[in-house]
């Protein structure tokens, strides 16, 4: 039987600190959401949302997009069963349920920001954006943060990350691409010029697959 991750008292935890890397690979990572302090399920990041983790040795901040999330029993042998209770009923009659479940998500790496060049630089200095796979993924047991709207807007000034998304294996790529662009469009306060640029970038990447391009565009702006 697998034991839950120990949840230590962290009063100084940042609000956007939602998970911890528990499996890492070159192009993606698996993270387990941290347990909330009250009797409730961990907040599952939405499909297509942006998260950030770090490779502390290189100083790179690695950006990824959530494409799969699950809530399941910590005990991999026994499946959860229907109890016929509301969330409030679970809190009152089966409070132990919340300690027996884990929420995990997979995120596809789409780029990173690197420290400024040179030896003498501060964390607040301007970091270099790179929209390709970093030399190394985030290390295991590193914190995972939800990206702020400002981080997402700044990182998506360029659109090279779309190519990485479209090449992702084992994920609903078209729906993920559309969801990602929809979120960025909202965060950019319906910036029509940016949306047109994103549409043009997609049309170049999918110039030989018009049906797929049309499907994605319909999901972006139905």
Short mmCIF file of C-alpha atoms in Angstrom, two decimals:
data_model
loop_
_atom_site.label_atom_id
_atom_site.label_comp_id
_atom_site.label_asym_id
_atom_site.label_seq_id
_atom_site.Cartn_x
_atom_site.Cartn_y
_atom_site.Cartn_z
CA UNK A 1 0.00 0.00 0.00
CA UNK A 2 1.33 3.43 -0.95
CA UNK A 3 1.44 6.02 1.78
CA UNK A 4 0.34 9.61 1.22
CA UNK A 5 2.94 12.31 0.88
CA UNK A 6 3.57 13.84 4.32
CA UNK A 7 2.05 17.31 4.48
CA UNK A 8 4.11 19.53 6.76
CA UNK A 9 2.96 22.78 8.24
CA UNK A 10 3.98 25.48 5.76
CA UNK A 11 2.38 28.78 6.80
CA UNK A 12 4.64 30.64 4.38
CA UNK A 13 3.60 28.58 1.35
CA UNK A 14 2.87 30.81 -1.63
CA UNK A 15 -0.79 30.82 -2.76
CA UNK A 16 0.16 29.53 -6.22
CA UNK A 17 2.17 26.61 -4.78
CA UNK A 18 -0.22 23.78 -5.62
CA UNK A 19 1.80 20.59 -6.16
CA UNK A 20 5.09 18.72 -6.05
CA UNK A 21 6.92 16.91 -8.85
CA UNK A 22 6.80 13.14 -8.24
CA UNK A 23 7.93 11.89 -11.67
CA UNK A 24 10.00 13.73 -14.22
CA UNK A 25 11.03 13.23 -17.84
CA UNK A 26 12.58 15.22 -20.67
CA UNK A 27 9.31 16.49 -22.14
CA UNK A 28 6.84 16.38 -19.24
CA UNK A 29 6.40 15.81 -15.53
CA UNK A 30 3.88 14.27 -13.17
CA UNK A 31 2.91 16.26 -10.06
CA UNK A 32 0.86 15.44 -7.00
CA UNK A 33 -1.36 18.21 -5.65
CA UNK A 34 -0.75 19.26 -2.07
CA UNK A 35 -3.49 18.50 0.43
CA UNK A 36 -5.61 21.49 1.51
CA UNK A 37 -5.77 22.40 5.17
CA UNK A 38 -9.52 21.83 5.37
CA UNK A 39 -11.57 18.73 4.53
CA UNK A 40 -11.80 19.09 0.77
CA UNK A 41 -10.22 17.66 -2.32
CA UNK A 42 -7.02 19.25 -3.67
CA UNK A 43 -7.64 21.89 -6.32
CA UNK A 44 -7.19 20.21 -9.70
CA UNK A 45 -5.57 22.58 -12.23
CA UNK A 46 -7.76 23.09 -15.30
CA UNK A 47 -7.05 21.45 -18.63
CA UNK A 48 -4.79 23.77 -20.62
CA UNK A 49 -3.61 25.77 -17.60
CA UNK A 50 0.01 26.87 -17.19
CA UNK A 51 2.29 25.69 -14.37
CA UNK A 52 5.91 26.34 -13.46
CA UNK A 53 8.61 24.31 -11.70
CA UNK A 54 12.36 24.73 -11.32
CA UNK A 55 15.64 23.04 -12.07
CA UNK A 56 17.53 24.47 -9.13
CA UNK A 57 20.97 23.45 -10.34
CA UNK A 58 20.70 25.38 -13.61
CA UNK A 59 18.43 28.09 -12.27
CA UNK A 60 15.92 27.51 -15.08
CA UNK A 61 12.22 28.04 -14.46
CA UNK A 62 10.38 25.46 -16.55
CA UNK A 63 6.95 26.18 -18.01
CA UNK A 64 4.44 23.47 -18.81
CA UNK A 65 0.78 23.06 -19.76
CA UNK A 66 -1.56 20.69 -17.93
CA UNK A 67 -3.02 18.06 -20.24
CA UNK A 68 -4.21 15.27 -17.93
CA UNK A 69 -5.42 15.15 -14.32
CA UNK A 70 -6.77 12.39 -12.08
CA UNK A 71 -8.08 11.86 -8.57
CA UNK A 72 -7.72 8.29 -7.35
CA UNK A 73 -7.13 6.26 -4.16
CA UNK A 74 -3.64 6.30 -2.69
CA UNK A 75 -4.06 2.54 -2.27
CA UNK A 76 -3.59 1.27 -5.83
CA UNK A 77 -5.21 -2.08 -4.99
CA UNK A 78 -8.67 -0.89 -3.98
CA UNK A 79 -10.84 1.34 -6.13
CA UNK A 80 -13.07 4.06 -4.76
CA UNK A 81 -16.75 3.13 -4.54
CA UNK A 82 -19.91 5.19 -4.71
CA UNK A 83 -21.19 6.26 -1.28
CA UNK A 84 -24.22 8.33 -2.28
CA UNK A 85 -23.15 11.29 -0.15
CA UNK A 86 -22.77 14.96 -0.91
CA UNK A 87 -19.46 16.71 -0.28
CA UNK A 88 -20.80 17.95 3.04
CA UNK A 89 -22.00 14.44 3.85
CA UNK A 90 -18.53 13.08 3.20
CA UNK A 91 -17.07 15.63 5.61
CA UNK A 92 -19.51 14.65 8.35
CA UNK A 93 -19.71 10.86 7.89
CA UNK A 94 -16.55 9.80 6.03
CA UNK A 95 -13.87 12.43 6.76
CA UNK A 96 -11.11 9.84 6.34
CA UNK A 97 -11.93 9.73 2.60
CA UNK A 98 -10.02 12.94 2.00
CA UNK A 99 -6.79 11.43 3.34
CA UNK A 100 -7.20 8.32 1.18
CA UNK A 101 -7.28 10.10 -2.20
CA UNK A 102 -4.60 11.79 -4.27
CA UNK A 103 -4.89 14.24 -7.13
CA UNK A 104 -2.19 14.16 -9.80
CA UNK A 105 -1.67 15.90 -13.12
CA UNK A 106 0.65 15.62 -16.09
CA UNK A 107 2.05 18.73 -17.73
CA UNK A 108 3.81 19.03 -21.08
CA UNK A 109 6.96 21.17 -21.03
CA UNK A 110 6.82 23.99 -23.61
CA UNK A 111 9.79 26.14 -22.62
CA UNK A 112 11.73 27.79 -19.84
CA UNK A 113 13.26 31.02 -18.63
CA UNK A 114 16.97 31.11 -17.93
CA UNK A 115 18.93 33.36 -15.56
CA UNK A 116 20.60 36.41 -17.10
CA UNK A 117 24.05 35.76 -18.48
CA UNK A 118 26.97 36.56 -16.24
CA UNK A 119 27.87 35.66 -12.71
CA UNK A 120 26.53 38.71 -10.92
CA UNK A 121 22.77 38.82 -11.27
CA UNK A 122 19.81 38.93 -8.93
CA UNK A 123 16.62 36.87 -9.06
CA UNK A 124 14.69 40.04 -9.98
CA UNK A 125 16.80 40.62 -13.11
CA UNK A 126 15.21 40.05 -16.50
CA UNK A 127 15.24 36.36 -17.37
CA UNK A 128 15.72 35.02 -20.89
CA UNK A 129 12.66 33.30 -22.40
CA UNK A 130 13.20 30.11 -24.39
CA UNK A 131 10.32 28.36 -26.15
CA UNK A 132 11.84 24.93 -26.59
CA UNK A 133 12.56 21.89 -24.43
CA UNK A 134 15.08 22.79 -21.68
CA UNK A 135 18.31 20.83 -21.18
CA UNK A 136 16.78 19.19 -18.12
CA UNK A 137 13.26 18.89 -16.70
CA UNK A 138 12.41 20.02 -13.17
CA UNK A 139 13.91 17.85 -10.47
CA UNK A 140 11.79 15.44 -8.46
CA UNK A 141 10.18 16.84 -5.28
CA UNK A 142 10.38 20.39 -6.63
CA UNK A 143 7.48 22.74 -6.00
CA UNK A 144 4.97 23.33 -8.79
CA UNK A 145 3.23 26.70 -9.07
CA UNK A 146 0.26 27.94 -11.04
CA UNK A 147 1.54 30.63 -13.39
CA UNK A 148 0.28 34.14 -12.83
CA UNK A 149 -1.54 35.94 -15.65
CA UNK A 150 1.46 38.26 -16.08
CA UNK A 151 3.85 35.31 -16.44
CA UNK A 152 1.65 33.74 -19.11
CA UNK A 153 1.20 36.97 -21.06
CA UNK A 154 4.94 37.66 -21.05
CA UNK A 155 5.92 34.11 -21.96
CA UNK A 156 3.46 33.94 -24.89
CA UNK A 157 4.65 37.04 -26.68
CA UNK A 158 6.20 34.55 -29.08
CA UNK A 159 4.28 31.56 -30.43
CA UNK A 160 6.95 28.91 -30.96
CA UNK A 161 5.45 26.88 -28.10
CA UNK A 162 2.55 25.95 -30.40
CA UNK A 163 4.80 23.65 -32.42
CA UNK A 164 5.80 21.80 -29.24
CA UNK A 165 2.14 21.40 -28.27
CA UNK A 166 1.13 20.05 -31.67
CA UNK A 167 3.89 17.41 -31.50
CA UNK A 168 2.84 16.13 -28.07
CA UNK A 169 2.21 12.38 -27.93
CA UNK A 170 -0.46 10.61 -25.88
CA UNK A 171 -2.66 13.65 -25.29
CA UNK A 172 -5.76 15.25 -26.88
CA UNK A 173 -3.48 17.67 -28.71
CA UNK A 174 -6.05 19.57 -30.75
CA UNK A 175 -8.32 20.23 -27.76
CA UNK A 176 -5.28 21.15 -25.64
CA UNK A 177 -4.02 23.64 -28.23
CA UNK A 178 -7.43 25.27 -28.48
CA UNK A 179 -7.87 25.43 -24.69
CA UNK A 180 -4.42 26.98 -24.27
CA UNK A 181 -5.04 29.67 -26.87
CA UNK A 182 -8.48 30.43 -25.41
CA UNK A 183 -7.00 31.00 -21.96
CA UNK A 184 -4.22 33.24 -23.26
CA UNK A 185 -6.72 35.23 -25.33
CA UNK A 186 -8.80 35.86 -22.18
CA UNK A 187 -5.74 36.81 -20.13
CA UNK A 188 -4.73 39.24 -22.86
CA UNK A 189 -8.14 40.92 -22.48
CA UNK A 190 -9.39 39.75 -25.88
CA UNK A 191 -6.39 41.07 -27.78
CA UNK A 192 -7.59 40.51 -31.34
CA UNK A 193 -4.18 41.15 -32.90
CA UNK A 194 -2.59 38.41 -30.78
CA UNK A 195 -5.40 35.99 -31.67
CA UNK A 196 -4.88 36.66 -35.38
CA UNK A 197 -1.14 35.99 -34.98
CA UNK A 198 -1.91 32.71 -33.20
CA UNK A 199 -4.28 31.70 -36.01
CA UNK A 200 -1.64 32.46 -38.63
CA UNK A 201 0.98 30.47 -36.70
CA UNK A 202 -1.38 27.49 -36.56
CA UNK A 203 -2.15 27.77 -40.27
CA UNK A 204 1.56 27.56 -41.09
CA UNK A 205 2.12 24.60 -38.78
CA UNK A 206 -0.92 22.74 -40.10
CA UNK A 207 -0.83 23.87 -43.72
CA UNK A 208 -1.04 20.24 -44.90
CA UNK A 209 -3.95 19.33 -42.62
CA UNK A 210 -6.80 21.76 -43.24
CA UNK A 211 -9.42 19.66 -41.46
CA UNK A 212 -7.39 19.58 -38.26
CA UNK A 213 -6.69 23.31 -38.48
CA UNK A 214 -10.39 24.07 -38.94
CA UNK A 215 -11.30 21.91 -35.93
CA UNK A 216 -8.85 23.73 -33.66
CA UNK A 217 -9.93 27.17 -34.87
CA UNK A 218 -13.59 26.30 -34.25
CA UNK A 219 -12.76 25.36 -30.65
CA UNK A 220 -10.81 28.57 -30.10
CA UNK A 221 -13.52 30.94 -31.30
CA UNK A 222 -16.79 29.01 -31.77
#
